[in-house]
Coordinates of C-alpha atoms in Angstrom, one line a residue:
M1 CA 0.4 20.8 -8.5
S2 CA -2.3 18.1 -8.8
R3 CA -2.4 15.2 -6.4
T4 CA -1.5 12.9 -9.4
A5 CA 1.4 15.1 -10.3
V6 CA 2.8 15.2 -6.7
H7 CA 2.4 11.3 -6.8
K8 CA 4.5 11.1 -9.9
K9 CA 7.0 13.5 -8.5
N10 CA 7.6 11.6 -5.3
Q11 CA 7.1 8.0 -6.5
L12 CA 10.4 5.9 -6.6
P13 CA 11.0 3.8 -9.8
R14 CA 9.9 0.3 -9.4
I15 CA 11.7 -2.9 -10.4
S16 CA 9.5 -5.3 -12.2
T17 CA 9.3 -9.0 -12.2
E18 CA 11.0 -9.1 -15.7
D19 CA 13.9 -6.9 -14.3
N20 CA 14.5 -9.7 -11.5
E21 CA 14.2 -12.4 -14.0
Y22 CA 16.6 -11.1 -16.6
R23 CA 19.0 -9.1 -14.3
S24 CA 21.9 -11.8 -14.6
K25 CA 21.5 -11.6 -18.6
R26 CA 21.6 -7.9 -18.5
E27 CA 25.0 -7.9 -16.7
I28 CA 26.4 -10.1 -19.3
E29 CA 24.9 -8.0 -22.1
R30 CA 26.4 -4.9 -20.5
Y31 CA 29.8 -6.5 -20.6
L32 CA 29.4 -7.3 -24.3
I33 CA 28.3 -3.8 -24.9
S34 CA 31.1 -2.2 -23.1
S35 CA 33.4 -4.5 -25.2
K36 CA 31.8 -3.3 -28.4
D37 CA 32.3 0.3 -27.2
M38 CA 36.0 -0.2 -27.4
K39 CA 35.7 0.2 -31.0
G40 CA 36.4 3.6 -32.7
K41 CA 33.8 6.0 -34.1
D42 CA 34.6 4.7 -37.7
G43 CA 33.5 1.1 -36.7
K44 CA 37.1 -0.2 -37.0
G45 CA 38.8 -1.7 -34.1
S46 CA 41.2 0.5 -32.2
Y47 CA 43.8 -2.3 -32.2
P48 CA 46.4 -2.1 -35.0
D49 CA 46.0 -5.7 -36.3
K50 CA 44.0 -9.0 -36.1
S51 CA 46.5 -10.9 -33.9
S52 CA 46.4 -8.2 -31.3
R53 CA 42.6 -8.3 -31.0
M54 CA 42.8 -12.1 -30.1
I55 CA 44.3 -11.3 -26.7
P56 CA 41.3 -9.2 -25.4
M57 CA 38.9 -11.7 -27.0
A58 CA 40.5 -14.6 -25.1
L59 CA 40.3 -12.6 -21.8
M60 CA 36.8 -11.7 -22.4
F61 CA 36.0 -15.5 -22.9
I62 CA 37.7 -16.4 -19.5
V63 CA 35.8 -13.5 -17.7
L64 CA 32.5 -14.7 -19.1
C65 CA 33.0 -18.3 -18.0
G66 CA 34.2 -17.1 -14.5
F67 CA 31.2 -14.9 -14.3
S68 CA 28.8 -17.6 -15.3
F69 CA 30.3 -20.0 -12.7
Y70 CA 30.0 -17.3 -10.0
L71 CA 26.3 -16.7 -11.0
G72 CA 25.6 -20.5 -10.8
G73 CA 27.4 -20.9 -7.5
M74 CA 25.5 -17.9 -6.0
F75 CA 22.2 -19.2 -7.1
C76 CA 22.8 -22.6 -5.6
S77 CA 23.9 -21.1 -2.3
E78 CA 21.0 -18.8 -2.1
K79 CA 18.5 -21.7 -2.8
N80 CA 20.1 -23.7 0.0
R81 CA 20.2 -20.7 2.4
Y82 CA 16.4 -19.5 2.2
P83 CA 13.8 -22.2 2.7
T84 CA 10.9 -22.2 0.3
S85 CA 7.5 -21.3 1.7
D86 CA 5.3 -24.0 3.1
V87 CA 1.9 -23.2 1.5
T88 CA -1.0 -25.5 2.2
T89 CA -2.0 -27.4 -0.9
P90 CA 0.1 -25.2 -3.3
V91 CA -0.6 -25.2 -7.0
Q92 CA 2.6 -26.5 -8.7
S93 CA 3.5 -25.5 -12.2
Q94 CA 6.5 -26.6 -14.3
K95 CA 6.4 -23.2 -15.9
E96 CA 7.4 -21.3 -12.8
V97 CA 10.9 -20.2 -12.7
T98 CA 12.1 -20.3 -9.2
S99 CA 14.8 -17.7 -9.7
T100 CA 12.2 -15.0 -10.3
A101 CA 10.6 -15.6 -6.7
L102 CA 11.3 -13.4 -3.8
H103 CA 12.8 -15.4 -0.9
I104 CA 12.1 -14.7 2.7
E105 CA 13.5 -16.5 5.7
S106 CA 10.9 -18.1 7.9
V107 CA 10.2 -16.3 11.1
V108 CA 7.9 -17.0 14.0
F109 CA 6.3 -13.8 15.5
P110 CA 5.9 -13.7 19.3
E111 CA 2.7 -12.6 21.1
C112 CA 2.2 -8.9 22.2
S113 CA 1.5 -8.4 25.9
K114 CA -2.2 -8.6 26.9
D115 CA -2.1 -4.9 27.4
Y116 CA -2.0 -4.6 23.6
Q117 CA -5.4 -6.2 23.0
D118 CA -6.9 -2.9 22.0
Y119 CA -3.8 -1.5 20.4
T120 CA -4.3 1.3 17.8
P121 CA -0.7 2.3 16.8
C122 CA -1.5 5.8 15.4
T123 CA -4.0 6.9 18.0
D124 CA -2.4 5.3 21.0
P125 CA -3.6 7.1 24.3
K126 CA -0.3 6.1 25.9
R127 CA 1.4 8.7 23.5
W128 CA -1.1 11.5 23.8
M129 CA 0.9 13.5 26.3
K130 CA 3.5 14.1 23.6
Y131 CA 1.1 16.2 21.5
G132 CA -0.8 19.5 21.9
R133 CA -4.3 20.0 23.5
H134 CA -5.2 22.8 21.2
R135 CA -8.3 21.7 19.2
L136 CA -7.7 18.2 20.5
T137 CA -4.6 17.7 18.3
F138 CA -3.5 14.8 20.4
M139 CA -6.4 12.6 19.3
E140 CA -5.4 12.8 15.6
R141 CA -3.2 10.4 13.8
H142 CA 0.4 10.3 15.3
C143 CA 2.0 7.1 14.2
P144 CA 5.1 5.7 16.1
P145 CA 8.6 6.0 14.5
V146 CA 9.9 3.0 12.8
F147 CA 12.0 1.9 15.5
E148 CA 9.0 1.7 17.9
R149 CA 7.0 -0.5 15.6
K150 CA 5.7 -3.8 17.2
E151 CA 6.8 -6.9 15.7
C152 CA 4.4 -9.1 17.6
L153 CA 0.8 -10.5 17.3
V154 CA -1.9 -8.6 19.1
P155 CA -3.8 -11.1 21.4
P156 CA -7.7 -11.2 21.5
P157 CA -9.2 -10.5 25.1
D158 CA -9.7 -13.4 27.4
G159 CA -12.8 -15.2 26.6
Y160 CA -13.1 -13.8 23.2
K161 CA -15.6 -15.6 20.9
P162 CA -16.3 -15.5 17.1
P163 CA -18.6 -12.4 16.7
I164 CA -22.4 -12.8 16.5
R165 CA -23.4 -12.9 12.8
W166 CA -25.3 -10.3 10.9
P167 CA -28.0 -9.2 11.1
K168 CA -28.4 -10.3 14.7
S169 CA -25.1 -8.6 15.5
K170 CA -26.7 -5.1 15.0
N171 CA -28.5 -5.5 18.3
E172 CA -26.1 -7.4 20.4
C173 CA -22.5 -8.5 20.8
W174 CA -20.3 -10.5 23.2
Y175 CA -19.1 -8.6 26.1
R176 CA -15.8 -10.4 26.2
N177 CA -15.0 -9.2 22.7
V178 CA -15.3 -5.5 23.7
P179 CA -14.9 -5.6 27.4
Y180 CA -15.5 -2.0 28.2
D181 CA -17.9 -0.7 30.8
W182 CA -17.3 3.1 30.6
I183 CA -20.1 3.8 28.1
N184 CA -22.5 1.3 29.9
K185 CA -22.0 3.0 33.1
Q186 CA -21.8 6.7 31.8
K187 CA -24.5 6.5 29.3
S188 CA -26.9 4.1 31.0
N189 CA -29.6 6.8 31.1
Q190 CA -29.5 7.5 27.3
N191 CA -29.9 3.9 26.4
W192 CA -26.8 3.6 24.2
L193 CA -26.2 -0.1 25.3
R194 CA -26.7 -2.1 28.4
K195 CA -25.0 -5.3 29.7
E196 CA -27.1 -8.4 30.0
G197 CA -25.2 -11.5 31.2
E198 CA -22.5 -12.3 28.6
K199 CA -23.7 -9.6 26.0
F200 CA -24.1 -6.1 25.4
I201 CA -27.6 -5.1 24.1
F202 CA -28.0 -2.1 21.8
P203 CA -31.5 -0.8 22.2
G204 CA -31.0 2.0 19.7
G205 CA -31.0 4.9 22.2
G206 CA -28.9 8.0 22.1
T207 CA -28.6 11.5 23.5
M208 CA -31.0 12.9 21.1
F209 CA -33.0 9.6 20.5
P210 CA -35.3 9.5 23.5
K211 CA -37.8 7.5 21.5
G212 CA -35.3 5.4 19.8
V213 CA -33.2 5.7 16.7
S214 CA -35.9 4.3 14.5
A215 CA -38.2 7.1 15.4
Y216 CA -35.5 9.6 15.0
V217 CA -34.7 8.4 11.4
D218 CA -38.5 8.4 10.6
L219 CA -38.6 12.0 11.5
M220 CA -35.5 12.9 9.6
Q221 CA -37.1 11.2 6.4
D222 CA -40.0 13.3 6.8
L223 CA -37.7 16.3 6.6
I224 CA -35.6 15.0 3.8
P225 CA -37.8 13.0 1.4
E226 CA -34.7 12.3 -0.8
M227 CA -33.8 9.7 1.8
K228 CA -36.5 7.4 0.6
D229 CA -35.9 7.3 -3.0
G230 CA -32.3 6.3 -3.5
T231 CA -31.2 10.1 -4.0
V232 CA -29.4 9.9 -0.6
R233 CA -26.9 6.9 -0.6
T234 CA -23.7 7.9 1.3
A235 CA -23.6 9.6 4.7
I236 CA -21.1 10.5 7.3
D237 CA -21.8 10.6 11.1
T238 CA -19.5 12.7 13.0
G239 CA -19.3 11.8 16.8
C240 CA -21.1 8.6 16.1
G241 CA -21.5 7.0 19.5
V242 CA -22.0 3.4 19.0
A243 CA -23.3 4.0 15.5
S244 CA -26.9 3.3 16.1
W245 CA -27.9 6.0 13.5
G246 CA -25.6 4.4 10.9
G247 CA -26.9 1.0 11.6
D248 CA -30.6 2.1 11.3
L249 CA -29.8 3.7 7.9
L250 CA -28.7 0.3 6.5
D251 CA -32.3 -0.7 6.5
H252 CA -33.0 2.3 4.3
G253 CA -30.3 1.6 1.7
I254 CA -28.0 4.3 3.1
L255 CA -24.3 3.4 3.7
T256 CA -22.9 5.5 6.5
V257 CA -19.3 6.1 7.6
S258 CA -19.5 6.3 11.3
L259 CA -16.7 8.6 12.7
A260 CA -15.4 8.9 16.3
P261 CA -12.0 9.6 17.9
R262 CA -10.4 7.2 20.4
D263 CA -11.4 9.1 23.6
N264 CA -12.7 8.7 27.2
H265 CA -15.8 6.7 25.6
E266 CA -13.1 4.1 24.9
A267 CA -14.5 2.0 22.1
Q268 CA -17.2 3.6 20.1
V269 CA -15.7 2.7 16.7
Q270 CA -14.9 -0.8 17.9
F271 CA -18.5 -1.3 19.1
A272 CA -19.7 -0.2 15.7
L273 CA -17.5 -2.7 13.9
E274 CA -18.3 -5.4 16.3
R275 CA -21.9 -4.9 15.5
G276 CA -21.2 -4.9 11.7
I277 CA -21.6 -1.4 11.0
P278 CA -19.1 0.7 9.0
A279 CA -16.8 2.9 11.1
I280 CA -13.4 4.5 11.3
L281 CA -11.4 6.2 13.9
G282 CA -11.1 10.1 13.2
I283 CA -11.7 13.6 14.4
I284 CA -12.1 16.9 12.7
S285 CA -9.3 18.9 14.3
T286 CA -6.4 20.5 12.5
Q287 CA -6.1 18.0 9.5
R288 CA -8.6 17.1 6.8
L289 CA -10.7 14.0 7.1
P290 CA -9.2 11.2 4.7
F291 CA -12.1 11.6 2.1
P292 CA -12.2 13.4 -1.2
S293 CA -14.2 16.5 -1.8
N294 CA -17.8 16.5 -2.9
S295 CA -18.5 12.8 -1.9
F296 CA -21.1 12.4 0.9
D297 CA -24.7 12.9 0.1
M298 CA -25.5 13.7 3.8
A299 CA -23.6 14.7 7.0
H300 CA -24.9 14.2 10.5
C301 CA -24.2 15.4 14.0
S302 CA -26.3 14.4 16.9
R303 CA -25.1 16.5 19.9
C304 CA -21.5 15.5 18.7
L305 CA -20.0 18.4 20.8
I306 CA -18.1 19.8 17.9
P307 CA -17.8 23.6 18.3
W308 CA -19.1 24.4 14.8
T309 CA -18.9 28.2 15.1
E310 CA -15.5 28.5 16.8
F311 CA -12.1 28.9 15.1
G312 CA -13.7 30.7 12.2
G313 CA -16.0 27.9 11.4
I314 CA -13.2 25.7 10.2
Y315 CA -14.9 22.4 11.1
L316 CA -18.0 23.4 9.1
L317 CA -15.8 24.3 6.2
E318 CA -14.5 20.7 6.2
V319 CA -18.0 19.4 6.3
H320 CA -18.7 21.7 3.3
R321 CA -15.7 20.3 1.5
I322 CA -16.7 16.7 1.7
L323 CA -20.3 17.3 1.1
R324 CA -21.7 16.8 -2.4
P325 CA -23.5 19.9 -4.1
G326 CA -27.1 19.6 -3.1
G327 CA -26.1 17.4 -0.1
F328 CA -27.5 17.7 3.4
W329 CA -26.1 18.6 6.7
V330 CA -28.3 17.5 9.7
L331 CA -27.8 18.7 13.2
S332 CA -29.6 17.9 16.3
G333 CA -28.7 19.1 19.8
P334 CA -27.4 22.6 20.9
P335 CA -28.3 25.1 19.7
V336 CA -31.2 23.7 17.6
N337 CA -34.5 24.0 19.6
Y338 CA -32.8 25.9 22.2
E339 CA -36.2 27.5 23.1
N340 CA -37.3 24.2 24.7
H341 CA -33.8 22.7 25.9
W342 CA -31.7 25.5 27.1
R343 CA -32.3 24.9 30.8
G344 CA -30.8 21.4 30.4
W345 CA -27.7 22.7 28.7
N346 CA -26.4 24.7 31.7
T347 CA -26.6 28.0 29.8
T348 CA -29.1 30.9 29.2
V349 CA -31.6 31.3 26.5
E350 CA -29.8 34.5 25.3
E351 CA -26.5 32.5 24.9
Q352 CA -28.2 29.8 22.9
R353 CA -30.1 32.2 20.7
S354 CA -26.9 33.9 19.9
D355 CA -25.1 30.6 19.2
Y356 CA -28.0 29.6 16.8
E357 CA -27.8 33.0 15.0
K358 CA -24.0 32.6 14.5
L359 CA -24.4 29.2 13.1
Q360 CA -27.1 30.2 10.8
E361 CA -25.0 33.2 9.6
L362 CA -22.0 31.0 9.2
L363 CA -23.8 28.4 7.1
T364 CA -25.3 30.9 4.9
S365 CA -21.9 32.5 4.1
M366 CA -20.8 29.0 3.0
C367 CA -23.8 28.7 0.4
F368 CA -25.9 26.6 2.7
K369 CA -29.6 27.2 3.1
L370 CA -32.1 26.1 5.8
Y371 CA -33.8 23.2 4.0
N372 CA -36.3 22.1 6.9
K373 CA -36.7 22.0 10.7
K374 CA -38.8 20.3 13.1
D375 CA -38.7 19.4 16.9
D376 CA -34.9 18.7 17.6
I377 CA -33.7 18.3 14.1
A378 CA -32.5 21.0 11.7
V379 CA -31.5 20.3 8.1
W380 CA -29.4 22.7 5.9
Q381 CA -28.5 21.9 2.1
K382 CA -25.4 22.9 0.4
S383 CA -26.0 24.9 -2.7
S384 CA -25.7 23.1 -6.1
D385 CA -25.6 26.5 -7.9
N386 CA -22.1 27.8 -8.2
S387 CA -23.2 31.4 -8.7
C388 CA -23.6 31.5 -4.9
Y389 CA -19.9 31.4 -4.6
N390 CA -19.2 34.4 -6.8
R391 CA -19.6 36.8 -3.9
L392 CA -16.7 35.1 -2.0
A393 CA -14.1 36.8 -4.3
S394 CA -14.7 40.1 -2.4
P395 CA -11.7 40.8 -0.2
D396 CA -13.7 41.7 2.9
V397 CA -15.9 38.6 2.8
Y398 CA -15.4 35.5 5.3
P399 CA -14.9 32.9 4.8
P400 CA -13.1 33.4 1.5
K401 CA -12.9 31.3 -1.5
C402 CA -9.8 28.9 -1.7
D403 CA -7.3 29.9 -4.1
D404 CA -6.7 27.9 -7.2
G405 CA -3.6 26.2 -5.7
T406 CA -5.7 24.4 -3.2
E407 CA -6.2 20.9 -4.1
P408 CA -9.8 19.9 -3.1
D409 CA -9.0 16.2 -2.7
S410 CA -5.7 16.3 -1.1
A411 CA -6.7 14.7 2.3
W412 CA -3.7 12.7 3.8
Y413 CA -2.1 14.8 6.5
T414 CA -3.4 18.0 4.8
P415 CA -4.0 20.9 7.2
L416 CA -7.4 22.5 7.4
R417 CA -7.6 25.8 5.7
P418 CA -10.1 28.6 6.6
C419 CA -11.6 28.9 3.1
V420 CA -14.4 27.6 1.0
V421 CA -13.6 24.8 -1.5
V422 CA -15.8 25.7 -4.5
P423 CA -17.1 22.7 -6.6
N424 CA -15.6 22.3 -10.1
K425 CA -17.8 24.0 -12.6
G426 CA -16.8 21.6 -15.3
L427 CA -18.4 18.6 -13.6
K428 CA -22.1 18.9 -14.5
K429 CA -23.1 15.6 -12.9
L430 CA -21.5 16.1 -9.6
G431 CA -24.6 17.5 -7.6
L432 CA -27.0 15.2 -5.7
K433 CA -29.8 15.9 -8.3
S434 CA -27.6 15.1 -11.3
I435 CA -26.0 11.7 -10.4
P436 CA -28.2 8.6 -10.9
K437 CA -30.1 7.3 -7.9
W438 CA -29.1 4.2 -6.1
P439 CA -28.7 1.4 -7.2
E440 CA -28.4 2.7 -10.8
R441 CA -25.3 4.8 -9.9
L442 CA -23.3 1.8 -8.9
H443 CA -22.6 0.8 -12.6
V444 CA -22.7 4.2 -14.3
A445 CA -19.3 5.8 -15.2
P446 CA -19.1 9.0 -13.3
D447 CA -17.9 12.3 -14.7
R448 CA -15.0 12.3 -12.4
V449 CA -13.5 9.2 -13.8
S450 CA -12.1 11.4 -16.7
A451 CA -9.9 13.2 -14.1
V452 CA -8.1 10.1 -13.3
Q453 CA -4.9 9.5 -15.3
G454 CA -5.8 7.0 -17.8
G455 CA -9.5 7.0 -16.8
S456 CA -12.4 6.9 -19.1
A457 CA -16.0 5.6 -19.3
G458 CA -14.4 2.6 -21.3
A459 CA -11.8 1.9 -18.7
F460 CA -14.5 2.0 -15.9
K461 CA -16.9 -0.4 -17.7
H462 CA -13.9 -2.7 -18.3
D463 CA -13.1 -2.7 -14.7
D464 CA -16.6 -3.3 -13.7
S465 CA -16.8 -6.4 -16.0
K466 CA -13.5 -7.7 -14.9
W467 CA -14.5 -7.7 -11.1
K468 CA -17.8 -9.4 -11.8
V469 CA -15.7 -12.3 -13.2
R470 CA -13.1 -12.1 -10.4
A471 CA -15.7 -12.2 -7.7
K472 CA -17.3 -15.2 -9.1
H473 CA -14.1 -16.9 -9.1
Y474 CA -13.4 -15.9 -5.5
K475 CA -16.7 -17.3 -4.3
K476 CA -15.5 -20.7 -5.7
L477 CA -12.2 -20.4 -3.9
L478 CA -13.8 -19.1 -0.6
S479 CA -17.4 -20.4 -0.2
V480 CA -18.1 -18.2 2.8
I481 CA -18.4 -15.0 0.8
G482 CA -22.0 -14.1 0.5
T483 CA -22.9 -16.0 3.8
D484 CA -23.4 -14.5 7.2
K485 CA -19.8 -15.5 8.1
I486 CA -18.5 -12.4 6.2
R487 CA -19.7 -8.9 7.1
N488 CA -16.9 -6.5 7.5
V489 CA -14.8 -6.4 4.3
M490 CA -11.8 -4.2 3.2
D491 CA -10.5 -3.7 -0.2
M492 CA -7.1 -2.6 0.6
N493 CA -5.9 -1.0 -2.7
T494 CA -9.0 -0.6 -4.8
V495 CA -9.1 1.4 -8.1
Y496 CA -12.8 2.2 -8.9
G497 CA -14.3 -0.1 -6.2
G498 CA -15.1 -2.8 -8.6
F499 CA -14.6 -5.7 -6.0
A500 CA -17.2 -3.9 -3.7
A501 CA -19.6 -3.4 -6.6
A502 CA -19.4 -7.0 -7.6
L503 CA -20.4 -8.0 -4.0
S504 CA -23.0 -5.3 -3.5
A505 CA -25.8 -8.0 -3.4
D506 CA -24.2 -9.9 -0.6
P507 CA -24.9 -9.3 3.3
L508 CA -21.7 -7.4 3.7
W509 CA -20.1 -3.9 3.3
V510 CA -16.8 -2.9 2.0
M511 CA -14.3 -0.3 3.1
N512 CA -12.5 0.8 -0.1
V513 CA -9.0 2.0 0.5
V514 CA -7.0 4.2 -2.0
S515 CA -3.4 4.6 -1.5
S516 CA -2.2 8.1 -0.8
Y517 CA 0.5 7.5 -3.3
A518 CA -1.8 6.0 -6.1
P519 CA -3.8 8.0 -8.7
N520 CA -6.8 9.6 -7.0
T521 CA -9.8 7.2 -7.8
L522 CA -11.6 7.6 -4.5
P523 CA -14.1 10.2 -5.8
V524 CA -15.2 7.6 -8.4
V525 CA -15.8 5.1 -5.6
Y526 CA -18.1 7.6 -3.8
D527 CA -19.9 8.7 -6.9
R528 CA -20.9 5.0 -7.4
G529 CA -22.6 5.0 -4.0
L530 CA -19.7 3.2 -2.2
I531 CA -17.5 4.4 0.8
G532 CA -13.9 4.4 1.3
T533 CA -10.8 6.4 2.6
Y534 CA -7.3 7.3 1.7
H535 CA -4.5 5.6 3.5
D536 CA -0.8 4.9 3.4
W537 CA 0.0 1.3 4.2
C538 CA 3.4 2.0 5.5
E539 CA 1.4 3.1 8.5
A540 CA -1.4 1.5 10.7
F541 CA -5.0 1.8 9.6
S542 CA -7.4 3.9 11.6
T543 CA -9.3 1.0 13.2
Y544 CA -9.2 -1.2 16.3
P545 CA -7.8 -4.8 16.3
R546 CA -10.1 -7.5 15.2
T547 CA -12.6 -5.5 13.1
Y548 CA -12.6 -7.1 9.7
D549 CA -13.8 -10.5 8.5
L550 CA -12.2 -10.4 5.2
L551 CA -9.2 -8.5 3.8
H552 CA -8.6 -8.3 0.0
L553 CA -5.7 -6.9 -1.8
D554 CA -4.7 -6.9 -5.5
G555 CA -1.1 -6.2 -6.4
L556 CA -0.5 -4.2 -3.3
F557 CA 3.1 -5.4 -2.6
T558 CA 4.0 -5.0 -6.2
A559 CA 2.8 -1.5 -6.2
E560 CA 4.0 -0.5 -2.6
S561 CA 6.9 -2.8 -1.7
H562 CA 9.5 -0.1 -2.7
R563 CA 8.1 2.1 0.1
C564 CA 6.7 -0.2 2.7
E565 CA 8.2 -3.2 4.2
M566 CA 6.0 -6.3 3.4
K567 CA 6.5 -7.7 7.1
Y568 CA 4.9 -4.7 8.6
V569 CA 2.0 -4.5 6.2
L570 CA 1.1 -8.2 6.9
L571 CA 1.4 -7.7 10.7
E572 CA -1.1 -4.7 10.2
M573 CA -3.4 -7.0 8.4
D574 CA -3.2 -9.5 11.3
R575 CA -4.0 -6.7 13.8
I576 CA -7.2 -5.6 12.1
L577 CA -8.3 -9.1 10.9
R578 CA -10.8 -11.0 13.2
P579 CA -9.8 -14.5 14.5
N580 CA -10.9 -17.1 11.9
G581 CA -11.2 -14.3 9.4
Y582 CA -9.8 -14.5 5.8
A583 CA -7.4 -12.7 3.4
I584 CA -7.5 -12.9 -0.3
I585 CA -4.1 -11.8 -1.6
R586 CA -3.8 -11.4 -5.3
E587 CA -0.2 -11.0 -6.2
S588 CA 2.5 -11.6 -8.8
S589 CA 4.3 -14.9 -8.6
Y590 CA 7.3 -12.9 -7.6
F591 CA 5.7 -12.0 -4.2
V592 CA 3.2 -14.8 -3.4
D593 CA 5.5 -17.5 -1.9
A594 CA 7.2 -14.7 0.3
V595 CA 3.8 -13.6 1.6
A596 CA 2.9 -17.1 2.4
T597 CA 6.1 -17.6 4.4
I598 CA 5.5 -14.6 6.6
A599 CA 1.8 -15.4 7.0
K600 CA 2.8 -18.8 8.3
G601 CA 4.9 -17.0 11.0
M602 CA 1.6 -15.2 12.0
R603 CA -0.2 -18.5 12.5
W604 CA -2.2 -18.2 9.4
G605 CA -3.1 -21.1 7.2
C606 CA -2.7 -20.4 3.5
R607 CA -3.2 -22.2 0.2
K608 CA -2.1 -21.1 -3.2
E609 CA -4.7 -21.0 -6.1
E610 CA -4.8 -20.0 -9.7
T611 CA -6.5 -16.8 -11.0
E612 CA -9.8 -17.1 -12.9
Y613 CA -7.6 -17.2 -16.1
G614 CA -4.8 -19.4 -14.9
V615 CA -2.0 -17.1 -15.8
E616 CA 1.5 -18.0 -14.5
K617 CA 2.5 -14.4 -13.6
E618 CA -0.2 -14.0 -11.0
K619 CA -1.6 -16.1 -8.2
V620 CA -4.1 -16.0 -5.5
L621 CA -3.3 -16.8 -1.8
I622 CA -6.3 -17.7 0.3
C623 CA -5.4 -17.3 4.0
Q624 CA -7.3 -17.8 7.3
K625 CA -6.1 -16.3 10.6
K626 CA -6.3 -18.7 13.4
L627 CA -8.0 -18.1 16.9
W628 CA -5.4 -18.3 19.6
Y629 CA -5.4 -17.0 23.2
S630 CA -2.6 -15.3 25.1
K631 CA -0.7 -17.0 27.9
Q632 CA 1.4 -14.0 28.8
Q633 CA 1.0 -11.5 31.6
S634 CA 0.3 -7.9 31.0
E635 CA 3.6 -6.0 30.7
R636 CA 2.7 -2.7 29.2

């Protein structure tokens, strides 16, 4: 069953705005219809004469009057019971019908304890002991049950300051914003970062970057010329450290998802995002990474300590799944260049030679070929010729080809499988050499748009044009977009990445999120040269607190309110939004005032604005999160 089919099967029916608006009328109509149904099949009344029919008609009139009186009384009492939202400078309209709005009682959320300043609900170290150690399962997503959800506001650390602005932030950040010394102390000899006064400085070092990350990337470009001409656009860095590799690639037009778990290094991903570099919490363990198949142009591991040849090579099989045909896998560190480094790895030259041969054999069995190698860097390329996979049909071959029932893009709590996901032969422009180079690919409809329900090249172009108009309007409503005040952006429920594409010329990057319950459009996002992830907004996102400057959502509550409670989604938005950060909430009139009421309880200042076309059924809420400091003591 396809991912879309599963979505259709599991999705609950939605109640539209029109359903709410005319619910009272429907009740009356149902009563009238039921009265008509009292007639016989021949259309004649079931009562013997005219006078006898007058009695039920009179009763019906009395019931209707009473029902109308009841509805009127109920509406008035509800209006008095629930206070209307207090939105800063709201846009008033005589056309709005207050009975169609969702009314929410005002609530003020308390502060969380100071110990929650770095709270990551679904990767919480306090809960690790509940889960297994096999393949580091405990570091995967394990979200708390509903009754353990926090209904409080996560405080910033003492002394928190507005982050240093891009591009200066790539090389430095405020110590008090990410007050963790573990990496500084343990990795001081590797030049990851160093503390100078009130700041952390990032000199661009790393375990495999003895001459700095820029020299490392220069060598890599010599080995992979496709990094220079726009062929390689998207990359993933597994075990990213403080994301210096991904940060340097930004200067070369390559957009990287830096991936690391929450571990004893404490805050790798938080350091990356504080610097303004794309990053997400994650680990290759027992579940697939939350990305579609055949998406990244390049994958990278710089001594990331992932045991690639263990467990039947299952971790490399996942890299193979998410890597585009013709894409590159780059490895530096053991066992590459073992001849010169084996003494420093506390092993023997024979063991390292054996490890390298196992790795080479495994990669060859997955249709990789050694592309280039020099010094400490080895590069393999995934085959773009599907004929290589034909031999996997043999019963004695490992790893085998995945069966036809394996959905390549299913990647939300989907177990890893020890098999090779073979690219779809019908997609002729899926390979790295077939898709347009960056930036041309940004506005070209990919082949995979036709795999989306209702998707087509025409729908893609319409979406692209629509978001150009919308982004222009947003910049009028929020003038900081396009300035150095906005760097880390999230589009919380994108379709084709149109919002990100419309802002591509601005000094920012966008994490495009596709709901795990929505049609699978994330492959199209990656084919455009953008990045993103699957997510279910009934759960917490895989990031640290205070990591995004701007959150954008378009109809998220309309689409997901039947599954996810609005209050918890907004509290999660508050957790990941930086103090003084912004939210653009584009919603139906049915939801917008309710959102504003909850936002006020989170200490957000909001104002309601018209959309670019001024339609009454939809509004735009512009909100800003206030900077505040906790006065509580640690209690966790």
